Amino acid sequence: MAEAVVCFVSDGLEEFVNRNGEYLSEIRDQVQLALTELQLMRNFAKFVDRRQRDDVVAGIRDAAYDLEVIVETYALKVALRRKGVIQSAMKRYACMFIDRSRVRKIESKICYITNAISRSRWWLSVRTNRIEVTNRIEVPIPNYLPPPDTEHHPHPIVGLEAKVEELVMHLVENENRVISILGMGGIGKTTLAKEVYHHNAVRRHFDCLAWVCISEQFEARRVLEEILVQFISPTTDEQREEIASMWDDEIARKLFLLQREKRCLVVIDDIRKINGWLKLKVAFPPYEATGSKILLTTRNHAVASCSDRNRLIWYCEPLNENESWELFENIAFFGRNDRGSDIFGKMKELGKKMIKHCEGLPLAIVALAGLLARKKTLNEWNTVFKNIENICRNDNIEKYAHVHWMLAMSYDDLPYYLKPCFLYLGQFPEDLEIPAKELTQLWIAEGFISLAQQKQRLLATVEDVAYNCLSELVERRIVQVGKRGSVRKIKTCRMHDRMRDLCLLKAEEENFLQIVNFSNIAHKPTGKVRRLALYFDENDVVSSRSESHDHVRSLLFFGPKNWIPKSTTYILSTFKDLKFLRVLKVEYMVREVRLPTEIGNMLCLRFLSLRKSNIIWLPPSLGNLICLQTLNLDFCHSNDRTPIIPNVIWKMEQLRHLYLLYYRSSSILRLSNLFNLQTLSCVSSDFCDMSDLTKLTTLRKLGIQLSRPMQNLEELLRSASSTLNRIQSLFVKNDVGVNSHAEVMQIVLSCCRIYKLKLYGPIKELPTDPQHYPNLTKLSLCECHLKDDQMEILEKLPNLRILLLQSLSFQESTKTLVCSRGGFLRLETLSLEKLTTLEEWRIEEGAMPSLLQLGILFCNRLKTVPHGLVYITSLKDLTIRWMPTTFYSRLQEGGEDFYIVQHVPSLVLGDPWESEEAPGDVHEE
């Protein structure tokens, strides 16, 4: 990690100096000398990680970080002073003497750091017997091999088929109330449970299904609430708030009754303590006629044994020799075309020797195979083999302890630029699906991704480089993919708990980050920590910090969604005291907070997210944050408490991602200076000068809220054509009404290269020529009031994969929709939600031949599913919720329309609803 720290700090600092050199004129020589020493240190830093003492590593790391802080804060203060109000003559002369004194102090600090780096470099050059090179030597970034096409990349599930079928039989046919899958970490318990959970027979047998993961921050109330949410699938804010307001015993009782009334399956993944199970058990009734069941995965035999009298313990066994080899071969040799060569044969021999040390554990096999998949020469394979042999000669290592070493080898093999990216994942809570976009923004803000990497990889943006880093971690089997988006890009990711354990261990060794769980009073931050992740519970009360943490550069708060802290003292002190933060993330805090004016002192801040927090006031000093790259002001608030955003965002010239959903401004919000902006969501025509869009030439994602008719729109769109042609994702919300539908379509037509489009509000008609949108893959429509003949236009969109038709997508007079032969050729996902006037839906043979998923919700007048579904053999998942009871009865086995859906592997019929009136409006933000 010394190499990684030196490299990303030196690259980032060099970029900063080049961009802000005019503000460093008085200390230019000292800064340049320090930068030279730091660049020279890069030639030795890689040896530090392998052979040197911890104090040397810590010294180099701290020197690099301290230099970064000193130079950045000095330059930013000078910049703000020059851009501020011109002072009076007397004040200017007084400040000159103060500034000279401060400059001398800064120079002294930089010289001290430079000398420290120089001494460390000299010592390393002697210890490593290397000839010191005085000229700068660039450390080349390895050529990135793009990940293989996900359509053809193997996702091996080896040795599970028979186990899955037997477990399914126990769930569907036997009377065991609780089935526990027991085994050690990494043996494949969760993988097995997922295969069972998604099995066709299981999806058909049970009326309600829920899956919950037990994390380190176990709270019985949260787990039971999550199960209830999955059972009843609330779709409105009112329903969710009703569940959230229930007492603990109310939730437990509702779950208890639901499982007596219906056939329910709950999967509880990775429950490790008996007390945890006992707290949950009260919500589950004894096995009765409905046949509701529970599937547990656990490492603890005591949990499996005490789960229930009517229980079955399933022992998850390691893979046998043939299964282990099949799994290894699918990954390690994927894509190789030299399978007949002598070298390939020798690699196979080495591979078979190495996987014996994996003891049949899938996690270890996958980690080893992922490591070797990138080794293309026999010498590289031999090196890995020798390392494994050396580890396994140690007789003191317990059985299965080799897994840790296998995973550690995967980490050690990472190039320097991926190590901090990997360690950064450790601060996210266990089992959390991490949003890929946010993660890459955090990496960039931390300085892990530099312009040098962007140039050497010949990619358009640093965001592209960051995404490729994530893809490489996935390809190496270190990180797992959670969800993929409409164009197959990684949307969320996660880590196996054993891999996360390794991540936290390495992060602690490197003093890279610390996690503070305020539910554990004894666990407090120690030492000179650069990154803190704070885990809060609603019941935690933290009044103030017990010690200073001025050196913290990154602070992430993790609490339950919509959490109300007992006290905001600690949180508010963060804004006042931690002046050198680069990253601050405080989300889902619904207690009212006024941001302190002192937030303007956080001059180094690159990432600030207050998403879904109830911020009721923002200070004008926010404009001091001129280094911000990501600013998320997507608040949670009521209409009468909408905060006013001060007109200072234009000062943040480095801003790349800006989220402003539903806001008010003290004046017309100026955005024209934001030349680096890629994401703008969402600007209002009431509070923003739309002509500013013509200056935002790097914009890729745009959200517009039309609050009033726009003047001179055609002229504006012509002048902004170069910007709008680059838009990839567009959201337009029409709050003016039907008279502005032409304006909406003018905007849409100007963005001809979009691949994601969401329209909210009346438009009546779509463009008649589908070829206007050759790249469009995802389309969401809500309250658009389209004419029924517009389906003919939708079905001709050449690359449409996802279509979401929500509340009043079509006019109230629309009672019939038709999907004609040859329509929707590439559509894979279709959702019909709250089309309350729809009575008949026809699908002709040859329509939607690629459909995989179909959802029907709240379409209360629709009599049944279309007969044409019998022709769509590709359909894998059909989910129907909140429909009349007669609709369900026709589709159940023995019903008159069962033949239409009997070929669908996964059929989920949710809660029926008797009323003729549909529930409240459903809007997707």
PDB file of C-alpha atoms in Angstrom, residues 390-572:
ATOM      1  CA  ASN A 390       5.332 -22.823   0.824  1.00  0.00           C
ATOM      2  CA  ILE A 391       2.172 -21.841   2.678  1.00  0.00           C
ATOM      3  CA  CYS A 392       0.835 -25.368   2.883  1.00  0.00           C
ATOM      4  CA  ARG A 393       4.098 -26.838   4.209  1.00  0.00           C
ATOM      5  CA  ASN A 394       3.301 -25.129   7.491  1.00  0.00           C
ATOM      6  CA  ASP A 395       1.962 -27.936   9.670  1.00  0.00           C
ATOM      7  CA  ASN A 396       0.605 -25.448  12.198  1.00  0.00           C
ATOM      8  CA  ILE A 397      -2.056 -24.208   9.798  1.00  0.00           C
ATOM      9  CA  GLU A 398      -5.469 -25.639  10.633  1.00  0.00           C
ATOM     10  CA  LYS A 399      -7.636 -27.334   8.049  1.00  0.00           C
ATOM     11  CA  TYR A 400      -9.385 -24.822   5.780  1.00  0.00           C
ATOM     12  CA  ALA A 401      -7.096 -22.019   7.008  1.00  0.00           C
ATOM     13  CA  HIS A 402      -5.526 -22.147   3.529  1.00  0.00           C
ATOM     14  CA  VAL A 403      -8.621 -20.281   2.318  1.00  0.00           C
ATOM     15  CA  HIS A 404      -7.397 -17.127   3.999  1.00  0.00           C
ATOM     16  CA  TRP A 405      -4.025 -17.433   2.288  1.00  0.00           C
ATOM     17  CA  MET A 406      -5.653 -18.025  -1.080  1.00  0.00           C
ATOM     18  CA  LEU A 407      -7.681 -14.864  -0.694  1.00  0.00           C
ATOM     19  CA  ALA A 408      -4.640 -12.964   0.570  1.00  0.00           C
ATOM     20  CA  MET A 409      -2.719 -14.014  -2.541  1.00  0.00           C
ATOM     21  CA  SER A 410      -5.506 -12.507  -4.659  1.00  0.00           C
ATOM     22  CA  TYR A 411      -5.043  -9.232  -2.780  1.00  0.00           C
ATOM     23  CA  ASP A 412      -1.245  -9.305  -3.008  1.00  0.00           C
ATOM     24  CA  ASP A 413      -1.490  -9.878  -6.750  1.00  0.00           C
ATOM     25  CA  LEU A 414      -3.508  -6.710  -7.284  1.00  0.00           C
ATOM     26  CA  PRO A 415      -1.693  -3.885  -9.098  1.00  0.00           C
ATOM     27  CA  TYR A 416      -1.034  -0.860  -6.887  1.00  0.00           C
ATOM     28  CA  TYR A 417      -3.893   1.170  -8.371  1.00  0.00           C
ATOM     29  CA  LEU A 418      -6.495  -1.477  -7.405  1.00  0.00           C
ATOM     30  CA  LYS A 419      -5.418  -2.040  -3.792  1.00  0.00           C
ATOM     31  CA  PRO A 420      -6.933   1.152  -2.341  1.00  0.00           C
ATOM     32  CA  CYS A 421     -10.071   0.586  -4.428  1.00  0.00           C
ATOM     33  CA  PHE A 422     -10.449  -2.866  -2.884  1.00  0.00           C
ATOM     34  CA  LEU A 423      -9.710  -1.761   0.692  1.00  0.00           C
ATOM     35  CA  TYR A 424     -12.232   1.061   0.375  1.00  0.00           C
ATOM     36  CA  LEU A 425     -15.031  -1.503   0.042  1.00  0.00           C
ATOM     37  CA  GLY A 426     -14.398  -2.675   3.601  1.00  0.00           C
ATOM     38  CA  GLN A 427     -16.117   0.299   5.192  1.00  0.00           C
ATOM     39  CA  PHE A 428     -19.524  -0.551   3.698  1.00  0.00           C
ATOM     40  CA  PRO A 429     -21.723  -2.691   5.985  1.00  0.00           C
ATOM     41  CA  GLU A 430     -21.735  -6.439   5.534  1.00  0.00           C
ATOM     42  CA  ASP A 431     -24.100  -7.782   2.857  1.00  0.00           C
ATOM     43  CA  LEU A 432     -24.811  -4.295   1.519  1.00  0.00           C
ATOM     44  CA  GLU A 433     -25.256  -3.999  -2.235  1.00  0.00           C
ATOM     45  CA  ILE A 434     -23.029  -1.022  -3.037  1.00  0.00           C
ATOM     46  CA  PRO A 435     -24.172   1.292  -5.878  1.00  0.00           C
ATOM     47  CA  ALA A 436     -21.454   1.212  -8.534  1.00  0.00           C
ATOM     48  CA  LYS A 437     -21.948   4.841  -9.578  1.00  0.00           C
ATOM     49  CA  GLU A 438     -21.556   6.140  -6.028  1.00  0.00           C
ATOM     50  CA  LEU A 439     -18.575   3.878  -5.381  1.00  0.00           C
ATOM     51  CA  THR A 440     -16.702   5.134  -8.437  1.00  0.00           C
ATOM     52  CA  GLN A 441     -17.480   8.738  -7.473  1.00  0.00           C
ATOM     53  CA  LEU A 442     -16.003   8.067  -4.033  1.00  0.00           C
ATOM     54  CA  TRP A 443     -12.859   6.508  -5.521  1.00  0.00           C
ATOM     55  CA  ILE A 444     -12.352   9.562  -7.719  1.00  0.00           C
ATOM     56  CA  ALA A 445     -12.923  11.946  -4.803  1.00  0.00           C
ATOM     57  CA  GLU A 446     -10.363  10.058  -2.730  1.00  0.00           C
ATOM     58  CA  GLY A 447      -7.775  10.478  -5.486  1.00  0.00           C
ATOM     59  CA  PHE A 448      -7.458   6.783  -6.336  1.00  0.00           C
ATOM     60  CA  ILE A 449      -8.252   7.493 -10.008  1.00  0.00           C
ATOM     61  CA  SER A 450      -6.028  10.050 -11.714  1.00  0.00           C
ATOM     62  CA  LEU A 451      -5.889  11.830 -15.046  1.00  0.00           C
ATOM     63  CA  ALA A 452      -2.645   9.951 -15.729  1.00  0.00           C
ATOM     64  CA  GLN A 453      -4.553   6.662 -15.639  1.00  0.00           C
ATOM     65  CA  GLN A 454      -7.194   8.131 -17.918  1.00  0.00           C
ATOM     66  CA  LYS A 455      -4.627   9.201 -20.508  1.00  0.00           C
ATOM     67  CA  GLN A 456      -2.660   5.944 -20.420  1.00  0.00           C
ATOM     68  CA  ARG A 457      -5.834   3.892 -20.855  1.00  0.00           C
ATOM     69  CA  LEU A 458      -7.125   6.161 -23.615  1.00  0.00           C
ATOM     70  CA  LEU A 459     -10.562   6.444 -22.007  1.00  0.00           C
ATOM     71  CA  ALA A 460     -12.900   9.409 -22.240  1.00  0.00           C
ATOM     72  CA  THR A 461     -13.351  10.215 -18.533  1.00  0.00           C
ATOM     73  CA  VAL A 462     -11.985   9.310 -15.119  1.00  0.00           C
ATOM     74  CA  GLU A 463     -15.427   7.781 -14.460  1.00  0.00           C
ATOM     75  CA  ASP A 464     -14.686   5.296 -17.263  1.00  0.00           C
ATOM     76  CA  VAL A 465     -11.341   4.449 -15.640  1.00  0.00           C
ATOM     77  CA  ALA A 466     -13.019   3.990 -12.246  1.00  0.00           C
ATOM     78  CA  TYR A 467     -15.689   1.715 -13.741  1.00  0.00           C
ATOM     79  CA  ASN A 468     -12.985  -0.366 -15.432  1.00  0.00           C
ATOM     80  CA  CYS A 469     -11.247  -0.717 -12.056  1.00  0.00           C
ATOM     81  CA  LEU A 470     -14.487  -2.115 -10.643  1.00  0.00           C
ATOM     82  CA  SER A 471     -14.833  -4.439 -13.638  1.00  0.00           C
ATOM     83  CA  GLU A 472     -11.309  -5.693 -13.089  1.00  0.00           C
ATOM     84  CA  LEU A 473     -12.035  -6.478  -9.426  1.00  0.00           C
ATOM     85  CA  VAL A 474     -15.090  -8.418 -10.608  1.00  0.00           C
ATOM     86  CA  GLU A 475     -13.075 -10.246 -13.248  1.00  0.00           C
ATOM     87  CA  ARG A 476     -10.532 -11.240 -10.611  1.00  0.00           C
ATOM     88  CA  ARG A 477     -13.409 -12.712  -8.564  1.00  0.00           C
ATOM     89  CA  ILE A 478     -12.636 -10.427  -5.638  1.00  0.00           C
ATOM     90  CA  VAL A 479     -15.905  -8.499  -5.932  1.00  0.00           C
ATOM     91  CA  GLN A 480     -19.294  -9.943  -6.864  1.00  0.00           C
ATOM     92  CA  VAL A 481     -21.886  -8.336  -9.138  1.00  0.00           C
ATOM     93  CA  GLY A 482     -25.207  -7.541  -7.475  1.00  0.00           C
ATOM     94  CA  LYS A 483     -27.352  -6.101 -10.276  1.00  0.00           C
ATOM     95  CA  ARG A 484     -26.724  -4.991 -13.845  1.00  0.00           C
ATOM     96  CA  GLY A 485     -28.448  -2.105 -15.609  1.00  0.00           C
ATOM     97  CA  SER A 486     -30.313  -1.883 -18.893  1.00  0.00           C
ATOM     98  CA  VAL A 487     -27.080  -1.851 -20.933  1.00  0.00           C
ATOM     99  CA  ARG A 488     -25.503  -4.637 -18.833  1.00  0.00           C
ATOM    100  CA  LYS A 489     -23.223  -2.320 -16.879  1.00  0.00           C
ATOM    101  CA  ILE A 490     -22.612  -3.153 -13.217  1.00  0.00           C
ATOM    102  CA  LYS A 491     -25.256  -1.354 -11.174  1.00  0.00           C
ATOM    103  CA  THR A 492     -24.455  -2.714  -7.700  1.00  0.00           C
ATOM    104  CA  CYS A 493     -21.692  -4.867  -6.252  1.00  0.00           C
ATOM    105  CA  ARG A 494     -20.965  -6.700  -3.010  1.00  0.00           C
ATOM    106  CA  MET A 495     -18.309  -8.777  -1.275  1.00  0.00           C
ATOM    107  CA  HIS A 496     -18.430 -12.270   0.187  1.00  0.00           C
ATOM    108  CA  ASP A 497     -18.157 -12.033   3.966  1.00  0.00           C
ATOM    109  CA  ARG A 498     -14.871 -14.007   3.981  1.00  0.00           C
ATOM    110  CA  MET A 499     -13.432 -11.602   1.404  1.00  0.00           C
ATOM    111  CA  ARG A 500     -14.678  -8.687   3.476  1.00  0.00           C
ATOM    112  CA  ASP A 501     -12.939 -10.134   6.545  1.00  0.00           C
ATOM    113  CA  LEU A 502      -9.685 -10.139   4.586  1.00  0.00           C
ATOM    114  CA  CYS A 503     -10.382  -6.600   3.372  1.00  0.00           C
ATOM    115  CA  LEU A 504     -10.841  -5.319   6.925  1.00  0.00           C
ATOM    116  CA  LEU A 505      -7.738  -7.155   8.123  1.00  0.00           C
ATOM    117  CA  LYS A 506      -5.584  -5.615   5.387  1.00  0.00           C
ATOM    118  CA  ALA A 507      -7.158  -2.189   5.940  1.00  0.00           C
ATOM    119  CA  GLU A 508      -6.255  -2.395   9.629  1.00  0.00           C
ATOM    120  CA  GLU A 509      -2.695  -3.496   8.850  1.00  0.00           C
ATOM    121  CA  GLU A 510      -2.282  -0.573   6.457  1.00  0.00           C
ATOM    122  CA  ASN A 511      -4.080   1.869   8.778  1.00  0.00           C
ATOM    123  CA  PHE A 512      -6.225   2.564   5.739  1.00  0.00           C
ATOM    124  CA  LEU A 513      -9.600   2.931   7.467  1.00  0.00           C
ATOM    125  CA  GLN A 514     -11.470   2.233  10.675  1.00  0.00           C
ATOM    126  CA  ILE A 515     -15.058   1.262  11.363  1.00  0.00           C
ATOM    127  CA  VAL A 516     -16.677   2.641  14.514  1.00  0.00           C
ATOM    128  CA  ASN A 517     -19.850   0.925  15.657  1.00  0.00           C
ATOM    129  CA  PHE A 518     -21.529   3.135  18.219  1.00  0.00           C
ATOM    130  CA  SER A 519     -23.624   0.203  19.391  1.00  0.00           C
ATOM    131  CA  ASN A 520     -20.322  -1.156  20.706  1.00  0.00           C
ATOM    132  CA  ILE A 521     -19.149   1.382  23.285  1.00  0.00           C
ATOM    133  CA  ALA A 522     -15.706  -0.190  23.537  1.00  0.00           C
ATOM    134  CA  HIS A 523     -15.061   0.258  19.821  1.00  0.00           C
ATOM    135  CA  LYS A 524     -13.701   3.763  19.353  1.00  0.00           C
ATOM    136  CA  PRO A 525     -11.349   5.201  16.712  1.00  0.00           C
ATOM    137  CA  THR A 526      -7.689   4.993  17.572  1.00  0.00           C
ATOM    138  CA  GLY A 527      -4.491   6.331  16.017  1.00  0.00           C
ATOM    139  CA  LYS A 528      -4.065   8.627  13.064  1.00  0.00           C
ATOM    140  CA  VAL A 529      -7.009   7.419  11.010  1.00  0.00           C
ATOM    141  CA  ARG A 530      -7.544   8.834   7.514  1.00  0.00           C
ATOM    142  CA  ARG A 531     -10.931   7.246   6.830  1.00  0.00           C
ATOM    143  CA  LEU A 532     -13.777   6.599   9.242  1.00  0.00           C
ATOM    144  CA  ALA A 533     -16.997   4.676   8.704  1.00  0.00           C
ATOM    145  CA  LEU A 534     -19.510   5.293  11.505  1.00  0.00           C
ATOM    146  CA  TYR A 535     -22.255   2.746  12.106  1.00  0.00           C
ATOM    147  CA  PHE A 536     -25.255   4.208  13.932  1.00  0.00           C
ATOM    148  CA  ASP A 537     -28.418   2.755  15.326  1.00  0.00           C
ATOM    149  CA  GLU A 538     -31.556   4.732  16.084  1.00  0.00           C
ATOM    150  CA  ASN A 539     -30.901   4.205  19.797  1.00  0.00           C
ATOM    151  CA  ASP A 540     -27.291   5.410  19.754  1.00  0.00           C
ATOM    152  CA  VAL A 541     -26.606   8.639  21.586  1.00  0.00           C
ATOM    153  CA  VAL A 542     -23.226  10.238  20.856  1.00  0.00           C
ATOM    154  CA  SER A 543     -22.808  13.709  22.272  1.00  0.00           C
ATOM    155  CA  SER A 544     -19.271  14.569  21.120  1.00  0.00           C
ATOM    156  CA  ARG A 545     -15.942  13.134  20.073  1.00  0.00           C
ATOM    157  CA  SER A 546     -13.612  12.061  22.853  1.00  0.00           C
ATOM    158  CA  GLU A 547     -10.525  13.025  20.838  1.00  0.00           C
ATOM    159  CA  SER A 548      -9.544  15.142  17.872  1.00  0.00           C
ATOM    160  CA  HIS A 549      -9.627  13.628  14.390  1.00  0.00           C
ATOM    161  CA  ASP A 550      -8.451  16.577  12.348  1.00  0.00           C
ATOM    162  CA  HIS A 551      -6.440  14.234  10.113  1.00  0.00           C
ATOM    163  CA  VAL A 552      -9.589  12.359   8.898  1.00  0.00           C
ATOM    164  CA  ARG A 553     -10.052  12.742   5.141  1.00  0.00           C
ATOM    165  CA  SER A 554     -13.137  10.575   4.632  1.00  0.00           C
ATOM    166  CA  LEU A 555     -16.206  10.199   6.860  1.00  0.00           C
ATOM    167  CA  LEU A 556     -19.165   7.982   5.974  1.00  0.00           C
ATOM    168  CA  PHE A 557     -22.229   7.635   8.211  1.00  0.00           C
ATOM    169  CA  PHE A 558     -24.230   4.412   7.991  1.00  0.00           C
ATOM    170  CA  GLY A 559     -27.541   4.242   9.811  1.00  0.00           C
ATOM    171  CA  PRO A 560     -30.899   2.628   9.126  1.00  0.00           C
ATOM    172  CA  LYS A 561     -32.990   4.241   6.408  1.00  0.00           C
ATOM    173  CA  ASN A 562     -35.035   7.151   7.717  1.00  0.00           C
ATOM    174  CA  TRP A 563     -33.104   7.130  10.977  1.00  0.00           C
ATOM    175  CA  ILE A 564     -33.729   9.777  13.628  1.00  0.00           C
ATOM    176  CA  PRO A 565     -30.613  10.268  15.767  1.00  0.00           C
ATOM    177  CA  LYS A 566     -31.281  11.019  19.427  1.00  0.00           C
ATOM    178  CA  SER A 567     -28.797  13.867  19.167  1.00  0.00           C
ATOM    179  CA  THR A 568     -27.283  15.717  16.218  1.00  0.00           C
ATOM    180  CA  THR A 569     -24.410  17.167  18.248  1.00  0.00           C
ATOM    181  CA  TYR A 570     -21.864  14.691  16.915  1.00  0.00           C
ATOM    182  CA  ILE A 571     -23.015  15.064  13.321  1.00  0.00           C
ATOM    183  CA  LEU A 572     -23.039  18.852  13.388  1.00  0.00           C
TER     184      LEU A 572
END
